[in-house]
């Protein structure tokens, strides 16, 4: 059996082979500590999403993500969740190439030739599972010659490499009879992979390597039953996308973002922020509740009332804030301030819907549609000539003196807004509104 990869906790046989070939060259590496991650401008410190991305990237590709890769993959997590990250890495050309190289080295003991590598990469692209490809390697004439060129030696090697034990006499004879009856060696290897004994060992190995523990009985039974159809890579992706791995990599669970109804009979009746004649009704609005870091580093839970058609975008923005450790002082519906925008701003309250006009005009604000958010208004004041809203925001007029909770270029929240196509008032040429992000840029 091939030797396990450096630093792998799995020491023997099949477990080492599965972890090495499914996950890559640094399987079993220690988690990337959150304190090793970069700090986004305006954040409290290194963000958990970056640390998680690095952990998963090393699991699957055997190397750290570059800065640009980590930023891009963090956005993938914020938009579509951890499963999108693990699926993307597990299906990447880089992953496939490394896995084929591993099989050549671990099964055949040599480097791949270009034509052979291209053939097996094409098999993976066509949907063949990694286990089926591995069975093809074990069924090859070359491997048969490597282990002695005799049926008995071949069967013995499959027991040793794929089941981590010596053959029982009856089982050994059965496979010899099957080979002599014309069953292909690839079919024999595939049957070894498909056995309950092999599947159970592979499930245990991947749980140990990714989560550092044995599977619970229900989890083991579930995956042992489904492994032939789904494959080891699907299991690795599932485990790597779990809240459990996120906690191991970052010390924090995945952010729990929820969507609730608003209006009469709900916790968000909108008795102060909405009235008849507003451009949208309560049925058009939703409450997005989310965890966020406070300026003191503790974690609170916030609420943003937004239009239902921007709920997915708002979920991305709040996950980006949480994932970068960007602090939000508080986030409550403007109803809790009697619908008074000035009072909400003075409290450094992050808010969204409020049926009001743009200050000094009769034009509906984007807040009246639930398609704009004001983030930490004291730390991100609106500046129009000599007017500062809120007045206490004067302490934050120097935007080069970046402190936690300030929206500035390069921050994860602004990057997420840009990627979503939202506009930021901090870029307005006439009267910068540093707190304001909106769907249409107004």
Coordinates of C-alpha atoms in Angstrom, one line a residue:
X1 CA 0.0 0.0 0.0
X2 CA 1.3 3.5 -0.8
X3 CA 2.7 5.4 2.1
X4 CA 0.4 8.1 3.6
X5 CA 1.0 11.7 2.8
X6 CA 3.1 13.9 5.0
X7 CA 1.3 14.9 8.2
X8 CA -1.6 12.6 7.5
X9 CA -3.3 11.3 10.7
X10 CA -4.4 8.2 8.7
X11 CA -1.5 5.8 9.0
X12 CA -2.3 2.6 7.2
X13 CA -3.6 1.1 3.9
X14 CA -6.8 2.1 2.4
X15 CA -7.4 5.1 4.7
X16 CA -4.1 6.7 3.7
X17 CA -4.8 6.0 0.0
X18 CA -8.3 7.5 0.0
X19 CA -7.2 10.6 1.9
X20 CA -4.2 11.1 -0.3
X21 CA -6.0 10.6 -3.6
X22 CA -9.3 12.3 -2.7
X23 CA -8.0 15.3 -0.7
X24 CA -4.5 15.9 -1.9
X25 CA -0.9 16.3 -0.7
X26 CA -1.5 18.0 2.6
X27 CA -4.4 16.1 3.9
X28 CA -4.4 16.2 7.7
X29 CA -2.6 19.6 7.9
X30 CA -3.6 21.7 10.9
X31 CA -6.4 24.1 10.3
X32 CA -5.4 27.6 9.1
X33 CA -5.8 29.8 12.2
X34 CA -8.1 32.8 11.8
X35 CA -5.3 35.0 13.1
X36 CA -3.2 34.1 10.1
X37 CA -5.8 35.6 7.7
X38 CA -5.5 39.1 6.4
X39 CA -7.6 41.9 7.9
X40 CA -10.1 43.8 5.7
X41 CA -10.1 47.6 6.1
X42 CA -12.7 48.6 8.7
X43 CA -12.8 45.1 10.2
X44 CA -12.0 44.1 13.8
X45 CA -9.4 41.6 12.7
X46 CA -8.8 38.6 10.5
X47 CA -12.1 37.2 9.2
X48 CA -13.4 33.7 9.6
X49 CA -14.3 33.2 6.0
X50 CA -10.8 33.6 4.8
X51 CA -9.5 31.1 7.4
X52 CA -12.2 28.6 6.3
X53 CA -11.4 29.1 2.6
X54 CA -7.7 28.4 3.2
X55 CA -8.5 25.3 5.2
X56 CA -10.7 23.8 2.5
X57 CA -8.3 24.9 -0.3
X58 CA -5.4 23.1 1.3
X59 CA -7.6 20.0 1.9
X60 CA -8.5 19.7 -1.8
X61 CA -5.6 21.3 -3.7
X62 CA -2.7 20.7 -1.3
X63 CA -1.6 24.4 -1.3
X64 CA -2.7 27.7 0.2
X65 CA -4.9 29.9 -1.9
X66 CA -3.3 33.1 -3.3
X67 CA -4.7 36.4 -2.1
X68 CA -6.8 36.8 -5.2
X69 CA -8.1 33.2 -5.1
X70 CA -9.0 33.6 -1.4
X71 CA -11.0 36.8 -2.1
X72 CA -12.8 35.2 -5.0
X73 CA -13.6 32.0 -3.1
X74 CA -14.8 34.0 0.0
X75 CA -17.3 35.6 -2.3
X76 CA -18.4 32.2 -3.5
X77 CA -19.0 31.2 0.2
X78 CA -21.0 34.4 0.9
X79 CA -23.1 34.1 -2.2
X80 CA -23.8 30.3 -2.4
X81 CA -22.5 28.8 0.8
X82 CA -19.7 26.4 1.7
X83 CA -21.0 23.6 -0.6
X84 CA -20.4 25.8 -3.6
X85 CA -16.8 26.3 -2.5
X86 CA -16.1 22.6 -1.9
X87 CA -17.9 21.6 -5.1
X88 CA -15.9 24.1 -7.1
X89 CA -12.5 22.9 -5.8
X90 CA -13.4 19.2 -6.1
X91 CA -14.4 19.7 -9.7
X92 CA -11.5 22.0 -10.7
X93 CA -9.0 21.0 -13.4
X94 CA -6.2 21.4 -10.9
X95 CA -7.8 18.9 -8.5
X96 CA -8.4 16.4 -11.3
X97 CA -4.8 16.7 -12.5
X98 CA -3.3 16.2 -9.1
X99 CA -5.5 13.2 -8.4
X100 CA -4.5 11.5 -11.6
X101 CA -0.9 12.1 -10.8
X102 CA -1.4 10.6 -7.4
X103 CA -2.9 7.5 -8.9
X104 CA 0.0 7.0 -11.3
X105 CA 2.5 7.4 -8.5
X106 CA 0.6 5.4 -5.8
X107 CA -0.7 2.6 -7.9
X108 CA 1.9 2.3 -10.7
X109 CA 4.9 3.8 -9.0
X110 CA 5.7 6.2 -11.8
X111 CA 4.9 9.6 -13.3
X112 CA 2.1 9.8 -15.9
X113 CA 2.8 9.9 -19.6
X114 CA 0.9 12.7 -21.4
X115 CA -1.4 10.5 -23.3
X116 CA -2.4 8.4 -20.3
X117 CA -3.0 11.4 -18.1
X118 CA -5.2 13.0 -20.8
X119 CA -7.3 9.9 -21.1
X120 CA -8.0 9.6 -17.4
X121 CA -8.7 13.3 -17.1
X122 CA -11.3 12.9 -19.8
X123 CA -12.9 10.0 -18.0
X124 CA -13.3 12.3 -14.9
X125 CA -14.7 15.1 -17.0
X126 CA -17.3 12.6 -18.4
X127 CA -18.5 11.9 -14.9
X128 CA -16.6 8.7 -14.0
X129 CA -16.0 8.6 -10.3
X130 CA -12.6 8.7 -8.8
X131 CA -13.1 5.2 -7.4
X132 CA -13.9 3.9 -10.9
X133 CA -10.8 5.5 -12.3
X134 CA -8.8 4.0 -9.5
X135 CA -10.2 0.6 -10.4
X136 CA -9.1 1.1 -13.9
X137 CA -5.5 1.6 -12.7
X138 CA -5.7 -1.5 -10.5
X139 CA -7.1 -3.5 -13.4
X140 CA -4.4 -2.4 -15.9
X141 CA -1.9 -4.8 -17.4
X142 CA 0.9 -2.6 -16.0
X143 CA -0.3 -3.0 -12.4
X144 CA -0.8 -6.7 -12.9
X145 CA 2.9 -6.9 -13.9
X146 CA 4.1 -4.7 -11.0
X147 CA 2.6 -7.2 -8.5
X148 CA 4.0 -10.3 -10.1
X149 CA 2.0 -11.1 -13.2
X150 CA 0.0 -14.0 -11.6
X151 CA -3.6 -14.1 -10.6
X152 CA -2.9 -15.2 -7.0
X153 CA -0.4 -12.3 -6.5
X154 CA -2.9 -9.9 -8.0
X155 CA -5.8 -10.9 -5.7
X156 CA -3.5 -10.8 -2.7
X157 CA -2.4 -7.3 -3.5
X158 CA -6.0 -6.1 -3.8
X159 CA -6.8 -7.5 -0.3
X160 CA -3.7 -5.9 1.1
X161 CA -4.2 -2.5 -0.6
X162 CA -7.9 -2.0 -0.7
X163 CA -9.1 -4.0 2.4
X164 CA -6.0 -3.7 4.6
X165 CA -5.9 -7.4 5.4
X166 CA -4.8 -10.9 4.2
X167 CA -7.4 -12.7 2.1
X168 CA -9.5 -15.4 3.7
X169 CA -9.1 -18.7 1.8
X170 CA -12.7 -18.8 0.5
X171 CA -12.7 -15.2 -0.7
X172 CA -9.4 -15.6 -2.4
X173 CA -10.5 -18.7 -4.2
X174 CA -13.7 -17.0 -5.3
X175 CA -11.9 -14.2 -7.0
X176 CA -9.4 -16.6 -8.7
X177 CA -12.3 -18.5 -10.0
X178 CA -14.0 -15.3 -11.3
X179 CA -10.8 -14.2 -13.1
X180 CA -10.4 -17.6 -14.7
X181 CA -14.0 -17.5 -15.8
X182 CA -13.2 -14.3 -17.7
X183 CA -14.1 -11.5 -15.3
X184 CA -11.9 -8.5 -16.0
X185 CA -9.3 -7.3 -13.5
X186 CA -10.9 -3.9 -13.5
X187 CA -14.3 -5.4 -12.6
X188 CA -12.6 -7.3 -9.7
X189 CA -11.0 -4.1 -8.4
X190 CA -14.3 -2.2 -8.8
X191 CA -16.0 -4.9 -6.8
X192 CA -13.4 -4.5 -4.0
X193 CA -14.1 -0.8 -3.9
X194 CA -17.8 -1.4 -3.9
X195 CA -17.7 -3.9 -1.0
X196 CA -19.3 -2.8 2.3
X197 CA -15.9 -3.5 4.0
X198 CA -14.1 -1.1 1.8
X199 CA -16.8 1.6 1.9
X200 CA -16.9 1.5 5.7
X201 CA -13.1 2.0 5.9
X202 CA -13.2 4.9 3.4
X203 CA -16.0 6.6 5.3
X204 CA -14.1 6.3 8.6
X205 CA -10.9 7.5 7.0
X206 CA -12.5 10.7 5.5
X207 CA -14.3 11.5 8.7
X208 CA -11.1 11.2 10.6
X209 CA -9.1 13.3 8.2
X210 CA -11.6 16.1 7.7
X211 CA -13.3 16.3 11.0
X212 CA -10.8 14.5 13.3
X213 CA -13.3 12.0 14.6
X214 CA -15.1 8.8 13.9
X215 CA -18.4 9.1 12.2
X216 CA -21.5 8.8 14.3
X217 CA -23.4 5.5 13.6
X218 CA -26.2 7.1 11.6
X219 CA -23.7 9.1 9.5
X220 CA -21.6 6.0 8.8
X221 CA -24.6 4.0 7.7
X222 CA -25.9 6.8 5.5
X223 CA -22.7 7.2 3.6
X224 CA -21.7 3.5 3.4
X225 CA -25.1 2.9 1.7
X226 CA -24.8 5.8 -0.7
X227 CA -21.1 5.8 -1.5
X228 CA -21.3 3.6 -4.7
X229 CA -23.7 6.2 -6.3
X230 CA -22.2 9.4 -4.9
X231 CA -18.5 8.6 -4.6
X232 CA -15.8 9.5 -2.1
X233 CA -15.4 13.0 -3.4
X234 CA -19.0 13.8 -2.7
X235 CA -18.5 12.7 0.9
X236 CA -15.3 14.7 1.2
X237 CA -17.2 17.8 -0.2
X238 CA -20.1 17.3 2.2
X239 CA -17.9 17.0 5.3
X240 CA -15.7 20.0 4.2
X241 CA -18.8 22.1 3.7
X242 CA -20.1 21.3 7.2
X243 CA -20.6 23.7 10.1
X244 CA -18.4 21.4 12.1
X245 CA -15.4 22.0 9.9
X246 CA -16.1 25.7 9.8
X247 CA -16.0 25.7 13.6
X248 CA -12.7 23.8 13.6
X249 CA -11.1 26.2 11.1
X250 CA -12.4 29.4 12.6
X251 CA -13.8 28.8 16.1
X252 CA -17.2 30.1 14.8
X253 CA -20.3 28.4 13.3
X254 CA -21.6 29.4 9.8
X255 CA -23.7 32.6 10.0
X256 CA -27.4 31.8 10.4
X257 CA -29.2 34.1 8.1
X258 CA -33.0 33.9 8.1
X259 CA -35.9 35.5 6.3
X260 CA -39.2 36.3 7.9
X261 CA -42.5 38.0 7.0
X262 CA -43.3 41.5 8.2
X263 CA -46.5 43.4 8.8
X264 CA -49.5 43.0 11.2
X265 CA -49.3 39.9 13.3
X266 CA -45.6 39.5 12.9
X267 CA -42.7 40.6 15.2
X268 CA -42.2 43.5 12.7
X269 CA -45.5 45.3 12.3
X270 CA -44.1 48.4 10.7
X271 CA -46.4 50.7 12.6
X272 CA -44.1 53.7 12.5
X273 CA -42.0 53.2 9.3
X274 CA -44.9 52.4 6.9
X275 CA -48.2 54.2 6.1
X276 CA -50.7 54.0 3.3
X277 CA -49.4 55.7 0.2
X278 CA -45.9 54.3 0.6
X279 CA -44.5 53.0 -2.7
X280 CA -44.4 49.4 -1.4
X281 CA -46.6 47.5 1.0
X282 CA -45.7 45.2 3.9
X283 CA -46.4 42.2 1.6
X284 CA -43.5 43.3 -0.6
X285 CA -41.1 43.4 2.4
X286 CA -39.2 40.8 4.4
X287 CA -37.1 40.8 7.6
X288 CA -33.6 39.4 7.1
X289 CA -32.1 38.4 10.5
X290 CA -28.4 37.7 10.8
X291 CA -25.5 37.4 13.3
X292 CA -23.0 40.3 13.4
X293 CA -19.9 41.3 15.3
X294 CA -20.3 44.3 17.5
X295 CA -17.5 46.8 17.9
X296 CA -16.4 45.2 21.2
X297 CA -16.0 41.8 19.4
X298 CA -19.1 40.2 20.8
X299 CA -21.7 38.8 18.5
X300 CA -25.3 40.2 18.3
X301 CA -28.2 39.5 16.0
X302 CA -29.6 42.1 13.7
X303 CA -32.7 42.7 11.6
X304 CA -32.9 44.5 8.2
X305 CA -36.3 45.1 6.6
X306 CA -35.8 45.0 2.9
X307 CA -37.8 44.5 -0.4
X308 CA -38.3 40.8 -1.1
X309 CA -36.5 41.1 -4.4
X310 CA -33.2 42.1 -2.8
X311 CA -33.2 39.5 0.0
X312 CA -30.6 37.3 -1.7
X313 CA -28.3 40.3 -2.2
X314 CA -28.7 41.4 1.4
X315 CA -27.9 37.9 2.6
X316 CA -24.6 38.1 0.7
X317 CA -23.8 41.6 2.3
X318 CA -24.5 40.5 5.8
X319 CA -22.5 37.2 5.3
X320 CA -19.6 39.3 3.9
X321 CA -19.7 41.5 7.0
X322 CA -19.7 38.5 9.4
X323 CA -17.1 36.7 7.4
X324 CA -14.7 39.6 7.4
X325 CA -15.4 40.4 11.1
X326 CA -16.7 43.8 10.0
X327 CA -18.5 45.2 13.1
X328 CA -22.1 46.6 13.1
X329 CA -23.0 48.6 16.2
X330 CA -26.6 47.5 16.1
X331 CA -29.2 46.7 13.4
X332 CA -32.8 47.2 14.3
X333 CA -35.9 48.3 12.3
X334 CA -36.4 52.0 12.2
X335 CA -39.8 51.3 13.9
X336 CA -37.8 50.9 17.2
X337 CA -36.9 54.6 16.8
X338 CA -40.5 55.7 16.1
X339 CA -39.7 55.9 12.4
X340 CA -37.3 58.7 13.1
X341 CA -34.3 58.5 10.8
X342 CA -32.3 61.0 12.7
X343 CA -32.7 59.1 16.0
X344 CA -31.7 55.8 14.2
X345 CA -28.6 57.5 12.8
X346 CA -27.6 59.0 16.1
X347 CA -27.7 55.6 17.7
X348 CA -25.3 54.3 14.9
X349 CA -28.1 51.9 13.9
X350 CA -27.8 50.0 10.7
X351 CA -31.2 50.0 9.0
X352 CA -32.9 49.6 5.6
X353 CA -36.6 50.2 5.0
X354 CA -38.2 53.5 6.1
X355 CA -41.0 55.1 4.1
X356 CA -39.4 58.6 3.7
X357 CA -38.3 61.0 1.1
X358 CA -34.7 62.0 0.3
X359 CA -33.7 64.7 2.7
X360 CA -34.7 68.1 1.5
X361 CA -36.8 66.7 -1.4
X362 CA -40.2 65.2 -2.1
X363 CA -38.6 62.2 -4.0
X364 CA -39.0 58.8 -2.4
X365 CA -35.7 57.6 -1.0
X366 CA -34.5 54.1 -2.0
X367 CA -35.1 53.3 1.7
X368 CA -38.9 53.7 1.0
X369 CA -38.6 50.8 -1.4
X370 CA -36.5 48.7 0.9
X371 CA -33.6 48.6 -1.6
X372 CA -31.0 50.6 0.4
X373 CA -29.1 50.1 3.6
X374 CA -27.5 52.6 5.9
X375 CA -24.5 51.0 7.6
X376 CA -23.1 52.3 11.0
X377 CA -24.2 55.9 10.3
X378 CA -22.1 57.5 13.0
X379 CA -18.9 55.8 11.6
X380 CA -20.0 56.5 8.1
X381 CA -21.7 59.9 8.0
X382 CA -23.4 61.6 5.2
X383 CA -21.5 64.8 4.2
X384 CA -23.2 67.5 2.1
X385 CA -21.4 70.8 2.2
X386 CA -21.2 71.8 5.9
X387 CA -23.9 69.4 6.9
X388 CA -22.9 66.1 8.6
X389 CA -25.6 63.5 9.3
X390 CA -25.5 62.4 12.1
X391 CA -23.6 65.3 13.7
X392 CA -21.6 62.8 15.9
X393 CA -20.2 61.4 12.6
X394 CA -17.9 64.4 12.6
X395 CA -15.4 62.3 14.5
X396 CA -15.1 60.1 11.4
X397 CA -14.7 62.7 8.6
X398 CA -11.1 61.7 8.0
X399 CA -11.7 58.6 5.9
X400 CA -8.0 57.8 5.8
X401 CA -8.0 57.1 9.5
X402 CA -9.8 53.7 9.1
X403 CA -11.3 52.4 12.2
X404 CA -13.6 49.4 12.8
X405 CA -17.0 49.7 11.3
X406 CA -16.0 52.3 8.6
X407 CA -17.0 51.5 5.0
X408 CA -14.0 52.2 2.8
X409 CA -12.5 51.0 -0.5
X410 CA -11.1 47.5 -0.2
X411 CA -13.4 46.4 2.6
X412 CA -15.2 43.0 2.2
X413 CA -18.6 44.7 2.4
X414 CA -17.9 47.2 -0.4
X415 CA -16.3 44.4 -2.5
X416 CA -19.5 42.3 -2.1
X417 CA -21.7 45.3 -3.0
X418 CA -19.6 45.9 -6.1
X419 CA -19.8 42.3 -7.2
X420 CA -23.6 42.4 -6.7
X421 CA -23.9 45.6 -8.8
X422 CA -24.9 47.7 -5.8
X423 CA -23.8 51.4 -5.6
X424 CA -22.1 53.0 -2.6
X425 CA -22.7 56.6 -1.6
X426 CA -19.1 57.0 -0.5
X427 CA -18.2 57.4 -4.1
X428 CA -20.7 60.1 -4.9
X429 CA -18.9 63.2 -6.3
X430 CA -21.4 65.6 -4.8
X431 CA -22.1 65.0 -1.1
X432 CA -20.6 61.7 -0.1
X433 CA -23.0 59.4 1.9
X434 CA -20.6 56.9 3.4
X435 CA -23.2 54.9 5.1
X436 CA -25.5 54.3 2.1
X437 CA -25.4 51.3 -0.2
X438 CA -28.3 50.7 -2.6
X439 CA -29.4 48.4 -5.4
X440 CA -29.6 51.0 -8.1
X441 CA -26.8 53.2 -6.8
X442 CA -29.0 56.1 -5.8

